[in-house]
Amino acid sequence: MLWSSILFLGAAQLCASSVLSRRWDDLSEKHSWVEIPRGWQLKGPAPAGHVFDLRIGLKPDGMERLIENLMEISDPAHTRYGQHLSKEEADAFLAPHADSSAAVEDWLNFHGIDSSSAQRTDAGDWITLRVSVEQAERMLGTKYNVYQHGPSGEQVVRTLSYSLPKDLHSHVDVVAPTTYFGTVRSMKKTSFLQPDRKPISDEEAAALLHPGSDATVPSSCASTITPTCLRDLYNTSTYVPAATNVNKLGVAGYLQEFANTADLQSFFKKFRTDAVGSSFTTVQVNGGGNNQNDPGVEANLDIQYTTGISFPTPNIYYSTGGSPPFTPDSNTPTNTNEPYLDFLNFLLNQSTIPQTLTTSYGDDEQTVPLDYATSVCNLFATLGSRGTTVFFSSGDDGVGAGNCETNDGKNTVIFQPNFPASCPFVTTVGATTRINPEVAASFSGGGFSRYFAQPSYQTTAVNTFLNGLGTKFNGLFNKTGRAYPDVSAQGEAFQVIVGGRTESVAGTSASSPTTAGVFSLLNDFRLSQGKPALGFINPLIYSTASSGFTDITSGSNPGCNTNGFTAGKGWDPVTGLGTPNFLKLQTLV
């Protein structure tokens, strides 16, 4: 009898093991590329013993409810308008279902992974594990290789496809690093130097130190932009911030770009003397640097113009790091170079976060796996739920750069939207140039997402544009996609101090921090009145605050061997709703 019991027990254990094996060996593809992403070259197989951080994004149990809540608290006509979530409330929405957590734990145990040492976000929606290439390949049914980015020379460990057990697809949103090849060095920064534009002289700068009014924007602003130009153009010059004890403006920095404090003082002395002696705070994320001997054009542009407009509002520069070039014969742990995830998970784990945030980087949307893009976009929705207004530059390639061919093996020519500019939970900023009137800058990125559906808050405005467009460009863009940019601001000939010298810089990288500076002042105004910060502004600006923008009605954004879209009356995918008028918006918010 005892022997038969032992036989039965052994058979039961064998059966359970077999069932468990079938459960976790039954792999189904999560994402794959048909070819190596353009700009990257295969160098060879990744060493089996190479160790790296693997991030597992569990499906938040309450994401749909979080987004529903976000649209309510962002709608100025709703009774809950402005009732932003606390960190703990947001975490409750982001937390995975207990079944998801249990399933992932079982899967990790099956592969002999000790998850007790894993890092977890406070909400529990992201797990970061230290694994070897060999372990990751077995877990994900894939093969990791070393790839090199041609323009930057950076080498990374990535794969062209990965799979998960069928049982996990309903529990896991994304695993990284896998098929997203974007890194802190390969992302596109949206600024460029203009060596043909003569920088402003000290004498000319001195004459611009005292802002005037909207009617008296200095004529020099048609060819060179300073903080005075922007404060005059967008009517912020007379506003004095009154909530600087609570209001903050954040700048997200990547690409090993560092904002230089000495250059900022030189900038203030030349362009905003009342701010001399003030500075900004640097927060280093994921090994982000702060090399004051290596000032970055992008970083200096961002911080000089956010502070130049919002002074004396406290500014924070977030320096987000990434891995050094991969060394094929090294088994030492490295960072995994997932800049958006590193930064957003860090920020959302903080109890207090800036009320305004600007970022001047992006990728072609088609180069970002849909599962990765969706997860990142949902994190931006979470930031909005917490009360942060998130701005992104729309890109500097018009409707698309290069040959605009798809990367699905068909090489179809279509307009190429940018991500995260195409995420419906950020406010995307295009570029203008000239004054009296402003016109669209030809490089202003704009278009329609192929990943994200058109949100209801912009349907009326976008339909008006599409009706006017008719059949033009049929088949080249997704008429039902999230349309961008939402707004715009000046984007050419910004005077930036880099290494003690004045440079002329252009790009939507200039437009985004400019707009963030204006809206940071609007947040200051609301906070000083005892009201909550604006948070996610898109439902507001497409409705009751739409009259707070100056419509831009001329110019276009060529690309993909076309003339691109044309700016016109009302919203358009070149300049959005137009440029901000602070005094008008102040009465509307």
Coordinates of C-alpha atoms in Angstrom, one line a residue:
M1 CA 0.0 0.0 0.0
L2 CA 2.8 2.3 0.9
W3 CA 4.6 1.5 -2.3
S4 CA 1.5 2.2 -4.4
S5 CA 1.1 5.6 -2.6
I6 CA 4.7 6.5 -3.4
L7 CA 4.1 5.4 -7.0
F8 CA 0.9 7.6 -7.2
L9 CA 2.7 10.6 -5.6
G10 CA 5.6 10.2 -8.1
A11 CA 3.3 10.0 -11.0
A12 CA 1.4 13.1 -9.8
Q13 CA 4.6 15.1 -9.4
L14 CA 5.7 14.0 -12.9
C15 CA 2.3 15.0 -14.3
A16 CA 2.4 18.4 -12.6
S17 CA 5.9 18.9 -13.9
S18 CA 4.8 18.0 -17.3
V19 CA 1.9 20.3 -17.2
L20 CA 4.0 23.1 -15.9
S21 CA 6.6 22.5 -18.6
R22 CA 3.9 22.6 -21.3
R23 CA 2.5 25.8 -19.8
W24 CA 5.8 27.7 -19.9
D25 CA 7.3 26.1 -23.0
D26 CA 4.3 26.9 -25.1
L27 CA 5.7 30.1 -26.7
S28 CA 4.0 32.6 -28.9
E29 CA 5.6 35.5 -30.6
K30 CA 5.2 38.9 -28.9
H31 CA 7.0 41.1 -31.4
S32 CA 9.5 40.7 -34.3
W33 CA 11.2 42.7 -37.1
V34 CA 11.4 41.5 -40.7
E35 CA 14.8 43.1 -41.0
I36 CA 17.5 44.7 -38.9
P37 CA 16.4 48.2 -38.1
R38 CA 17.9 50.8 -40.4
G39 CA 21.1 52.3 -39.2
W40 CA 22.1 49.2 -37.3
Q41 CA 24.5 46.4 -38.3
L42 CA 24.9 42.9 -37.0
K43 CA 28.2 42.4 -35.3
G44 CA 27.8 38.9 -34.0
P45 CA 26.2 36.7 -31.3
A46 CA 26.0 38.1 -27.8
P47 CA 28.2 36.1 -25.4
A48 CA 26.0 33.6 -23.4
G49 CA 27.5 34.9 -20.1
H50 CA 26.9 38.6 -20.7
V51 CA 24.8 39.9 -17.8
F52 CA 22.2 42.6 -18.2
D53 CA 19.0 44.0 -16.6
L54 CA 15.8 42.6 -18.1
R55 CA 12.6 44.6 -17.5
I56 CA 9.2 42.9 -17.4
G57 CA 6.3 45.2 -17.7
L58 CA 3.2 43.6 -16.1
K59 CA -0.2 44.6 -17.4
P60 CA -1.6 47.2 -15.0
D61 CA -5.0 46.0 -13.8
G62 CA -6.5 49.5 -13.7
M63 CA -5.0 51.2 -16.8
E64 CA -8.3 51.6 -18.6
R65 CA -9.8 53.1 -15.5
L66 CA -6.8 55.3 -15.0
I67 CA -7.2 56.7 -18.5
E68 CA -11.0 57.2 -18.0
N69 CA -10.2 59.0 -14.8
L70 CA -7.5 61.1 -16.7
M71 CA -10.1 62.2 -19.3
E72 CA -12.5 63.3 -16.6
I73 CA -10.0 65.3 -14.5
S74 CA -8.6 66.9 -17.6
D75 CA -12.0 68.0 -19.0
P76 CA -12.8 71.6 -17.9
A77 CA -16.5 70.8 -18.2
H78 CA -16.4 67.9 -15.8
T79 CA -17.2 68.2 -12.1
R80 CA -13.9 66.4 -11.2
Y81 CA -11.7 68.7 -13.3
G82 CA -8.3 69.2 -11.7
Q83 CA -8.7 66.4 -9.1
H84 CA -5.3 64.8 -9.8
L85 CA -4.1 61.5 -8.3
S86 CA -1.7 61.1 -5.5
K87 CA 1.3 58.8 -6.0
E88 CA -0.5 56.1 -3.9
E89 CA -3.7 56.5 -5.9
A90 CA -1.9 56.2 -9.2
D91 CA 0.0 53.2 -8.0
A92 CA -3.3 51.5 -7.1
F93 CA -4.4 51.8 -10.8
L94 CA -1.0 50.6 -12.1
A95 CA -0.8 47.6 -9.8
P96 CA -1.0 44.3 -11.7
H97 CA -3.8 41.8 -10.9
A98 CA -2.7 39.2 -8.4
D99 CA -3.1 36.5 -11.0
S100 CA -0.6 38.4 -13.2
S101 CA 2.0 38.6 -10.5
A102 CA 1.5 35.0 -9.6
A103 CA 1.8 33.8 -13.2
V104 CA 5.0 35.8 -13.7
E105 CA 6.5 34.5 -10.5
D106 CA 5.7 30.9 -11.6
W107 CA 7.3 31.5 -15.0
L108 CA 10.5 32.9 -13.3
N109 CA 10.7 30.0 -10.9
F110 CA 10.3 27.5 -13.8
H111 CA 13.4 29.1 -15.4
G112 CA 15.3 29.0 -12.1
I113 CA 15.3 32.8 -11.7
D114 CA 15.5 34.1 -8.1
S115 CA 13.1 37.0 -8.2
S116 CA 13.6 37.9 -4.5
S117 CA 16.5 40.2 -5.5
A118 CA 14.6 41.8 -8.3
Q119 CA 13.9 45.6 -8.3
R120 CA 10.2 46.5 -8.4
T121 CA 8.4 49.8 -8.9
D122 CA 6.2 50.8 -6.0
A123 CA 3.1 49.9 -8.0
G124 CA 4.6 46.5 -8.8
D125 CA 4.0 46.9 -12.6
W126 CA 7.7 46.7 -13.5
I127 CA 10.1 44.0 -12.5
T128 CA 13.9 44.4 -13.2
L129 CA 16.0 41.3 -13.1
R130 CA 19.7 40.7 -13.5
V131 CA 20.0 37.8 -16.1
S132 CA 22.5 36.4 -18.5
V133 CA 22.0 36.3 -22.2
E134 CA 21.7 32.5 -22.0
Q135 CA 18.9 32.8 -19.5
A136 CA 17.0 35.5 -21.4
E137 CA 17.2 33.5 -24.6
R138 CA 15.7 30.5 -23.0
M139 CA 12.9 32.5 -21.3
L140 CA 12.0 34.4 -24.4
G141 CA 12.7 31.8 -27.1
T142 CA 15.0 34.1 -28.9
K143 CA 18.6 34.8 -29.9
Y144 CA 20.4 37.9 -28.7
N145 CA 23.1 39.5 -30.9
V146 CA 25.4 42.5 -30.7
Y147 CA 24.3 45.3 -33.1
Q148 CA 26.2 48.5 -33.9
H149 CA 24.6 51.9 -34.6
G150 CA 26.4 53.3 -37.6
P151 CA 26.2 57.1 -36.9
S152 CA 27.1 56.8 -33.2
G153 CA 29.2 53.6 -33.2
E154 CA 27.2 52.4 -30.1
Q155 CA 27.0 48.7 -29.7
V156 CA 24.0 47.1 -27.9
V157 CA 22.6 43.7 -27.2
R158 CA 19.2 43.3 -28.8
T159 CA 17.1 40.7 -30.6
L160 CA 14.9 40.7 -33.8
S161 CA 12.1 38.9 -32.2
Y162 CA 10.9 37.5 -28.8
S163 CA 8.2 35.3 -27.5
L164 CA 6.3 34.6 -24.3
P165 CA 4.3 31.6 -23.1
K166 CA 0.8 31.9 -24.4
D167 CA -0.4 32.0 -20.7
L168 CA 1.6 35.2 -20.1
H169 CA 0.4 37.3 -23.0
S170 CA -2.6 38.5 -21.0
H171 CA -0.4 39.3 -18.1
V172 CA 2.7 41.0 -19.6
D173 CA 2.7 44.1 -21.7
V174 CA 6.3 44.2 -22.8
V175 CA 9.8 42.9 -22.0
A176 CA 12.9 45.0 -22.5
P177 CA 15.5 45.1 -23.9
T178 CA 14.3 43.0 -26.8
T179 CA 13.3 44.5 -30.1
Y180 CA 13.4 48.3 -29.4
F181 CA 16.7 49.4 -30.8
G182 CA 16.4 53.1 -29.7
T183 CA 19.1 54.1 -27.2
V184 CA 20.3 57.3 -25.6
R185 CA 22.7 57.8 -28.5
S186 CA 20.6 56.8 -31.4
M187 CA 17.4 58.7 -30.5
K188 CA 16.9 61.8 -32.6
K189 CA 17.4 65.1 -30.8
T190 CA 15.3 67.7 -32.3
S191 CA 17.7 70.6 -32.6
F192 CA 20.4 71.7 -35.0
L193 CA 23.0 74.4 -35.2
Q194 CA 22.6 77.3 -37.7
P195 CA 26.1 78.3 -38.5
D196 CA 24.8 80.6 -41.3
R197 CA 22.9 82.7 -38.8
K198 CA 25.2 85.3 -37.3
P199 CA 24.8 85.3 -33.5
I200 CA 23.5 88.4 -31.8
S201 CA 26.1 91.0 -30.7
D202 CA 26.4 92.1 -27.1
E203 CA 25.1 95.6 -28.1
E204 CA 22.1 94.1 -29.8
A205 CA 21.4 91.8 -26.8
A206 CA 21.7 94.8 -24.4
A207 CA 19.0 96.7 -26.4
L208 CA 16.7 93.7 -25.9
L209 CA 17.0 93.3 -22.1
H210 CA 13.7 95.1 -21.4
P211 CA 10.6 93.3 -22.7
G212 CA 8.0 95.5 -24.3
S213 CA 4.4 94.4 -25.3
D214 CA 2.8 92.3 -27.9
A215 CA 2.5 95.3 -30.1
T216 CA 6.1 96.2 -29.9
V217 CA 8.0 93.0 -30.4
P218 CA 11.5 94.1 -31.5
S219 CA 12.1 93.8 -35.2
S220 CA 15.3 91.9 -34.6
C221 CA 13.2 89.0 -33.3
A222 CA 12.5 88.2 -37.0
S223 CA 16.0 86.9 -37.4
T224 CA 17.3 86.1 -33.8
I225 CA 15.4 84.8 -30.8
T226 CA 16.1 85.7 -27.2
P227 CA 14.1 85.4 -24.0
T228 CA 12.9 88.9 -24.5
C229 CA 11.5 88.1 -28.0
L230 CA 9.6 85.1 -26.6
R231 CA 8.3 87.0 -23.5
D232 CA 7.0 89.8 -25.8
L233 CA 5.6 87.4 -28.5
Y234 CA 3.7 85.3 -26.0
N235 CA 2.8 88.0 -23.5
T236 CA 4.5 86.7 -20.4
S237 CA 6.8 89.7 -19.7
T238 CA 4.5 91.4 -17.2
Y239 CA 3.7 88.3 -15.1
V240 CA 5.5 87.8 -11.8
P241 CA 5.5 84.2 -10.5
A242 CA 4.0 83.9 -7.1
A243 CA 4.0 80.2 -6.3
T244 CA 7.7 79.4 -6.6
N245 CA 7.6 77.5 -3.4
V246 CA 5.5 74.7 -5.0
N247 CA 5.7 75.1 -8.7
K248 CA 8.5 73.4 -10.6
L249 CA 9.5 72.9 -14.2
G250 CA 11.4 69.7 -15.3
V251 CA 13.6 69.2 -18.3
A252 CA 14.3 65.6 -19.4
G253 CA 17.9 65.2 -20.7
Y254 CA 19.4 62.3 -22.6
L255 CA 22.3 61.6 -25.0
Q256 CA 24.9 62.4 -22.4
E257 CA 24.0 66.0 -22.7
F258 CA 24.8 68.2 -19.7
A259 CA 23.3 71.6 -18.9
N260 CA 26.1 73.9 -17.9
T261 CA 25.8 76.3 -14.9
A262 CA 28.5 78.7 -16.1
D263 CA 26.9 79.0 -19.5
L264 CA 23.6 79.7 -17.8
Q265 CA 25.1 82.7 -15.9
S266 CA 26.6 84.0 -19.1
F267 CA 23.2 83.6 -20.8
F268 CA 21.5 85.5 -18.0
K269 CA 24.0 88.3 -18.0
K270 CA 23.5 88.7 -21.7
F271 CA 19.7 88.1 -22.0
R272 CA 18.0 88.2 -18.7
T273 CA 20.0 90.2 -16.1
D274 CA 17.3 90.0 -13.3
A275 CA 18.0 86.2 -13.2
V276 CA 21.7 86.4 -12.7
G277 CA 22.8 84.3 -9.7
S278 CA 19.8 81.9 -10.0
S279 CA 20.3 78.4 -11.3
F280 CA 18.7 75.0 -11.6
T281 CA 18.9 71.6 -9.9
T282 CA 20.4 68.5 -11.6
V283 CA 19.0 65.1 -10.8
Q284 CA 20.9 62.2 -12.2
V285 CA 18.9 59.1 -13.2
N286 CA 20.3 55.7 -14.1
G287 CA 23.9 56.8 -14.0
G288 CA 23.2 60.1 -15.9
G289 CA 26.2 62.4 -15.8
N290 CA 26.8 66.0 -15.0
N291 CA 30.1 66.8 -16.7
Q292 CA 30.3 70.6 -16.4
N293 CA 33.4 70.5 -18.7
D294 CA 31.2 69.2 -21.6
P295 CA 28.2 71.4 -22.2
G296 CA 25.6 70.1 -24.6
V297 CA 23.9 72.3 -27.2
E298 CA 20.6 70.6 -26.6
A299 CA 20.8 70.6 -22.8
N300 CA 21.9 74.3 -22.7
L301 CA 19.1 75.2 -25.2
D302 CA 16.5 73.5 -23.0
I303 CA 17.5 74.9 -19.6
Q304 CA 18.4 78.4 -20.8
Y305 CA 15.0 78.9 -22.3
T306 CA 12.9 77.2 -19.7
T307 CA 14.6 79.3 -17.0
G308 CA 14.7 82.4 -19.3
I309 CA 10.9 82.4 -19.5
S310 CA 9.9 80.9 -16.2
F311 CA 12.3 82.7 -13.8
P312 CA 12.2 82.6 -10.8
T313 CA 10.4 79.2 -11.0
P314 CA 12.6 76.4 -9.8
N315 CA 13.9 74.2 -12.8
I316 CA 15.1 70.6 -12.6
Y317 CA 17.3 69.1 -15.2
Y318 CA 17.0 65.3 -15.2
S319 CA 20.2 63.7 -16.7
T320 CA 19.2 60.2 -17.7
G321 CA 22.1 57.9 -18.4
G322 CA 22.4 54.7 -20.5
S323 CA 24.9 52.0 -21.1
P324 CA 28.4 52.7 -22.4
P325 CA 29.3 50.9 -25.7
F326 CA 28.9 47.2 -25.3
T327 CA 32.2 45.2 -25.0
P328 CA 31.6 41.8 -26.6
D329 CA 34.2 40.0 -24.4
S330 CA 32.9 41.5 -21.1
N331 CA 30.6 39.7 -18.7
T332 CA 30.3 42.7 -16.4
P333 CA 26.7 44.0 -15.8
T334 CA 25.7 47.0 -17.9
N335 CA 22.8 49.3 -18.0
T336 CA 20.3 48.3 -20.6
N337 CA 19.8 51.6 -22.2
E338 CA 16.0 52.0 -22.1
P339 CA 15.9 55.8 -21.6
Y340 CA 12.1 56.3 -21.5
L341 CA 11.6 53.5 -19.0
D342 CA 14.5 54.5 -16.8
F343 CA 13.3 58.1 -16.6
L344 CA 9.6 57.5 -16.3
N345 CA 9.8 54.8 -13.7
F346 CA 12.1 56.9 -11.7
L347 CA 9.8 60.0 -11.9
L348 CA 6.6 58.1 -11.1
N349 CA 8.3 56.6 -8.0
Q350 CA 8.8 60.1 -6.5
S351 CA 6.2 61.5 -4.1
T352 CA 6.3 64.9 -5.7
I353 CA 7.0 65.6 -9.4
P354 CA 7.2 68.8 -11.5
Q355 CA 3.9 70.3 -12.7
T356 CA 5.5 70.9 -16.1
L357 CA 7.9 68.7 -18.1
T358 CA 9.6 69.1 -21.5
T359 CA 11.4 66.6 -23.6
S360 CA 13.2 67.3 -26.9
Y361 CA 13.9 63.8 -28.2
G362 CA 12.1 61.1 -30.2
D363 CA 12.2 58.3 -32.8
D364 CA 10.4 57.4 -36.0
E365 CA 7.2 55.8 -34.7
Q366 CA 7.7 52.7 -36.9
T367 CA 11.1 52.0 -35.3
V368 CA 9.4 51.6 -31.8
P369 CA 7.7 48.3 -31.2
L370 CA 4.0 48.8 -30.6
D371 CA 4.0 47.0 -27.2
Y372 CA 6.9 49.2 -26.0
A373 CA 5.3 52.4 -27.4
T374 CA 2.0 51.6 -25.7
S375 CA 3.6 50.9 -22.3
V376 CA 5.6 54.2 -22.5
C377 CA 2.5 56.1 -23.6
N378 CA 0.6 54.8 -20.7
L379 CA 3.3 56.0 -18.4
F380 CA 2.8 59.5 -19.8
A381 CA -0.9 59.1 -19.1
T382 CA 0.0 58.4 -15.5
L383 CA 2.1 61.5 -15.3
G384 CA -0.9 63.5 -16.5
S385 CA -3.0 61.8 -13.9
R386 CA -0.5 63.0 -11.3
G387 CA -0.9 66.6 -12.4
T388 CA 2.0 67.0 -14.8
T389 CA 1.7 68.8 -18.2
V390 CA 4.0 66.9 -20.5
F391 CA 5.5 68.6 -23.6
F392 CA 7.3 66.9 -26.5
S393 CA 9.0 68.4 -29.5
S394 CA 7.2 67.3 -32.7
G395 CA 10.4 66.5 -34.6
D396 CA 12.5 68.3 -37.3
D397 CA 11.7 66.3 -40.4
G398 CA 8.3 67.7 -41.5
V399 CA 6.1 64.7 -42.5
G400 CA 9.2 62.5 -42.7
A401 CA 12.9 62.3 -43.4
G402 CA 14.8 60.2 -46.0
N403 CA 13.0 57.9 -48.3
C404 CA 10.1 57.4 -45.9
E405 CA 9.8 53.7 -46.7
T406 CA 8.1 51.3 -44.3
N407 CA 10.2 48.8 -42.3
D408 CA 7.8 45.9 -42.8
G409 CA 9.6 44.4 -45.8
K410 CA 7.2 46.1 -48.3
N411 CA 9.2 49.4 -48.5
T412 CA 6.0 51.4 -49.0
V413 CA 6.5 55.1 -49.0
I414 CA 4.3 56.8 -46.4
F415 CA 4.5 59.8 -44.1
Q416 CA 6.5 58.9 -41.0
P417 CA 5.1 60.0 -37.6
N418 CA 7.3 60.5 -34.6
F419 CA 7.1 58.9 -31.2
P420 CA 6.5 60.0 -28.4
A421 CA 5.1 63.0 -30.3
S422 CA 2.3 60.7 -31.5
C423 CA 1.3 59.6 -28.0
P424 CA -2.2 61.0 -27.2
F425 CA -1.3 61.7 -23.6
V426 CA 1.5 64.3 -24.3
T427 CA 1.2 67.8 -25.7
T428 CA 3.3 68.0 -28.8
V429 CA 4.9 71.2 -30.0
G430 CA 5.7 72.2 -33.6
A431 CA 7.8 75.2 -34.8
T432 CA 7.2 78.6 -36.2
T433 CA 9.5 81.4 -37.5
R434 CA 9.4 85.1 -38.3
I435 CA 7.1 87.7 -36.6
N436 CA 4.2 89.9 -37.6
P437 CA 3.0 87.3 -38.5
E438 CA 4.6 84.1 -37.4
V439 CA 4.6 81.4 -40.1
A440 CA 5.3 77.6 -39.9
A441 CA 8.9 76.5 -39.9
S442 CA 9.5 74.2 -42.8
F443 CA 11.0 71.5 -40.6
S444 CA 8.1 71.4 -38.1
G445 CA 7.2 67.8 -37.5
G446 CA 3.5 66.9 -37.9
G447 CA 1.2 64.1 -39.0
F448 CA -1.0 61.3 -37.9
S449 CA 0.0 58.2 -35.7
R450 CA -0.3 54.7 -37.1
Y451 CA -0.2 53.3 -33.6
F452 CA -2.7 55.4 -31.6
A453 CA -6.3 56.2 -32.5
Q454 CA -7.4 59.8 -32.7
P455 CA -8.6 60.9 -29.2
S456 CA -12.0 62.4 -28.9
Y457 CA -10.7 65.7 -27.6
Q458 CA -9.3 66.6 -31.0
T459 CA -11.9 65.0 -33.3
T460 CA -13.7 68.2 -34.3
A461 CA -10.6 70.2 -34.9
V462 CA -9.0 67.5 -37.0
N463 CA -12.1 66.7 -39.0
T464 CA -12.3 70.3 -40.0
F465 CA -8.8 70.1 -41.4
L466 CA -9.4 66.8 -43.1
N467 CA -12.5 68.0 -44.8
G468 CA -10.6 70.9 -46.2
L469 CA -7.7 68.6 -47.3
G470 CA -10.0 66.4 -49.3
T471 CA -8.3 63.5 -51.1
K472 CA -4.8 65.0 -51.1
F473 CA -2.2 62.6 -49.8
N474 CA -4.7 59.8 -49.6
G475 CA -2.9 56.6 -48.5
L476 CA 0.2 58.5 -47.2
F477 CA -1.2 58.9 -43.7
N478 CA -3.7 57.4 -41.3
K479 CA -6.7 59.7 -41.2
T480 CA -8.0 58.1 -38.0
G481 CA -4.8 58.4 -36.1
R482 CA -3.8 60.7 -33.2
A483 CA -2.9 64.0 -34.9
Y484 CA -0.1 66.3 -33.9
P485 CA 1.3 68.8 -33.1
D486 CA -1.1 70.3 -30.7
V487 CA 0.5 73.7 -30.4
S488 CA 3.6 75.5 -31.7
A489 CA 6.2 78.2 -30.8
Q490 CA 9.2 79.8 -32.3
G491 CA 11.9 77.4 -33.4
E492 CA 14.6 79.2 -35.3
A493 CA 17.8 81.2 -34.5
F494 CA 17.6 80.8 -30.7
Q495 CA 20.6 82.4 -29.1
V496 CA 22.3 79.8 -26.9
I497 CA 25.5 80.1 -24.9
V498 CA 27.6 76.9 -25.3
G499 CA 31.1 76.8 -23.9
G500 CA 31.0 80.6 -23.4
R501 CA 30.1 81.3 -27.0
T502 CA 26.8 82.4 -28.5
E503 CA 25.4 80.0 -31.1
S504 CA 22.3 80.1 -33.2
V505 CA 20.2 76.9 -32.7
A506 CA 17.0 75.8 -34.3
G507 CA 14.5 72.9 -34.0
T508 CA 11.3 71.9 -32.3
S509 CA 13.7 71.4 -29.4
A510 CA 13.5 75.1 -29.0
S511 CA 9.8 75.2 -29.4
S512 CA 9.0 72.7 -26.6
P513 CA 10.9 74.3 -23.7
T514 CA 9.5 77.7 -24.8
T515 CA 5.9 76.4 -24.6
A516 CA 6.7 74.6 -21.3
G517 CA 8.0 77.9 -19.9
V518 CA 4.8 79.7 -20.8
F519 CA 2.6 76.9 -19.3
S520 CA 4.8 76.7 -16.2
L521 CA 3.8 80.3 -15.6
L522 CA 0.1 79.4 -16.1
N523 CA 0.6 76.6 -13.6
D524 CA 2.1 79.2 -11.2
F525 CA -0.9 81.4 -11.7
R526 CA -3.3 78.6 -10.9
L527 CA -1.4 77.4 -7.9
S528 CA -1.1 81.0 -6.5
Q529 CA -4.9 81.2 -6.7
G530 CA -5.3 78.0 -4.7
K531 CA -6.2 75.9 -7.7
P532 CA -4.6 72.7 -8.8
A533 CA -2.0 72.6 -11.6
L534 CA -3.3 72.2 -15.2
G535 CA -2.0 68.6 -15.6
F536 CA -2.9 67.0 -19.0
I537 CA -4.0 70.0 -21.0
N538 CA -5.1 68.6 -24.4
P539 CA -8.8 68.3 -23.6
L540 CA -8.6 71.9 -22.3
I541 CA -6.8 73.5 -25.2
Y542 CA -9.0 71.8 -27.8
S543 CA -12.1 73.2 -26.1
T544 CA -12.5 76.2 -23.8
A545 CA -9.0 77.4 -24.1
S546 CA -8.6 77.1 -27.9
S547 CA -9.0 80.9 -28.3
G548 CA -5.9 81.4 -26.2
F549 CA -3.6 80.6 -29.2
T550 CA -2.6 82.7 -32.2
D551 CA -3.6 80.8 -35.3
I552 CA -0.7 80.3 -37.8
T553 CA -2.1 80.2 -41.3
S554 CA 0.8 80.0 -43.6
G555 CA 3.8 77.7 -44.2
S556 CA 4.2 74.0 -44.7
N557 CA 6.2 71.0 -43.5
P558 CA 7.7 69.2 -46.6
G559 CA 9.1 65.7 -46.4
C560 CA 8.9 62.3 -48.1
N561 CA 9.5 64.0 -51.5
T562 CA 6.2 66.0 -51.0
N563 CA 5.3 69.5 -50.0
G564 CA 3.9 68.2 -46.8
F565 CA 0.8 69.6 -45.1
T566 CA 0.0 73.3 -45.2
A567 CA -0.8 75.5 -42.3
G568 CA -4.2 77.2 -42.5
K569 CA -7.1 78.5 -40.5
G570 CA -7.8 76.4 -37.4
W571 CA -5.8 73.3 -36.3
D572 CA -3.4 71.8 -38.8
P573 CA -0.6 69.1 -38.7
V574 CA 2.1 71.7 -39.0
T575 CA 1.5 74.2 -36.2
G576 CA -1.4 72.7 -34.3
L577 CA -3.7 75.2 -32.7
G578 CA -1.0 77.9 -33.0
T579 CA 1.2 79.8 -30.6
P580 CA 0.3 80.5 -26.9
N581 CA -0.9 83.9 -25.8
F582 CA -0.3 83.9 -22.0
L583 CA -2.6 86.8 -21.1
K584 CA -5.5 85.2 -23.0
L585 CA -4.8 81.8 -21.6
Q586 CA -4.6 83.3 -18.1
T587 CA -8.2 84.4 -18.4
L588 CA -9.2 80.9 -19.7
V589 CA -7.5 78.6 -17.2

